């Protein structure tokens, strides 16, 4: 299999999936979910977030979950961090990669992190320094790359400005978040066209939500442009508590099946994904009264 046909999948279900559920899944069920996902052979699993539990109570047990998961060699176990405090907790938990998250729109930045784009970027500088000192990579999310729930359409130039600022901070990977899940393939083409001067598609990860059922079409459009790294979520779980109306990430099994059927290799075992999905669905099922 040539590098051109190899696609990298980051499983985001334990983080993006569970942060938006009404119920708080017990830590033991999260650990079982991550362990089953490990069996599927993902190169990276986003395990949790070291954010304020006031903001995202669903992931308040990130340290406990990190301490109990089984770590498969070959899988990177990563976490979201919004600031220096989160970074300290992520390092103590032995996260192998961290993700900072900015937005391309002021409305979402304020709603999701309590600060302007500028405030949030300033919080990331010490995070990147600490990651360098600990020799772990940093992913930089840019949310709302097509549309913001508060500010409406987002021009690609705005995405490029924020991506450039993240790259200037020394971030290793840019992850483009289509937070609302409303994009059409033409929006994805416009987005990458706008980014072309800063960032080749092959250097980005695309994080698609699937509110309007177009995520697979959007992934196909991105593949045609040269994108080879995607986030997805087992069972299509997910959403952001601060992006009202947005549904889950593109479903891992559907994405991997589409890629395999199109002649791409992911190294992901679909039977193992199915076992992990059943277990987390069971944990999310309301108890019979
Ligand atoms: P704030 O309220 O503006 O700031 O929150 P603060 O510094 O006043 O902190 C508030 C409280 O949180 C304080 O506690 C701090 O100590 C505590 P209190 O004194 O009130 O008891 N605190 C923390 N606790 C634990 N860990 C920390 C931490 N930092 C402060 N790291 C803050 C600012 C950034 C903390 C807050 O806004 C926050 O945690 N936001 C996270 C929101 C979030 O996780 N959203 C979902 C992830 S992003 C997403 O889903 C999009 C993505 O999927 C891509 C896409 O789809 O586009 C990535
Ligand atoms: Mg997301």
Tab-separated table of C-alpha atoms and ligand atoms in Angstrom, residues 12 15-17 19 46 141 143 177-179 207-209 231 238-240 247-249, ligand 2:
chain	number	residue	atom	x	y	z
A	12	UNK	CA	-12.595	10.920	18.903
A	15	UNK	CA	-13.851	12.789	23.953
A	16	UNK	CA	-16.117	14.453	21.377
A	17	UNK	CA	-18.659	11.635	21.696
A	19	UNK	CA	-18.693	15.378	26.102
A	46	UNK	CA	-8.738	11.117	21.899
A	141	UNK	CA	-8.015	22.649	16.332
A	143	UNK	CA	-13.423	25.177	14.968
A	177	UNK	CA	-13.340	21.411	12.736
A	178	UNK	CA	-16.581	21.532	10.787
A	179	UNK	CA	-18.288	21.965	14.116
A	207	UNK	CA	-12.888	16.845	11.790
A	208	UNK	CA	-16.348	16.461	10.320
A	209	UNK	CA	-19.623	16.561	12.186
A	231	UNK	CA	-11.305	12.335	12.944
A	238	UNK	CA	-20.564	13.556	19.580
A	239	UNK	CA	-21.224	17.221	19.351
A	240	UNK	CA	-20.131	20.246	21.269
A	247	UNK	CA	-24.901	16.395	15.809
A	248	UNK	CA	-22.110	13.849	16.219
A	249	UNK	CA	-18.895	13.286	14.324
B	2	LIG	MG1	-16.057	18.263	17.425
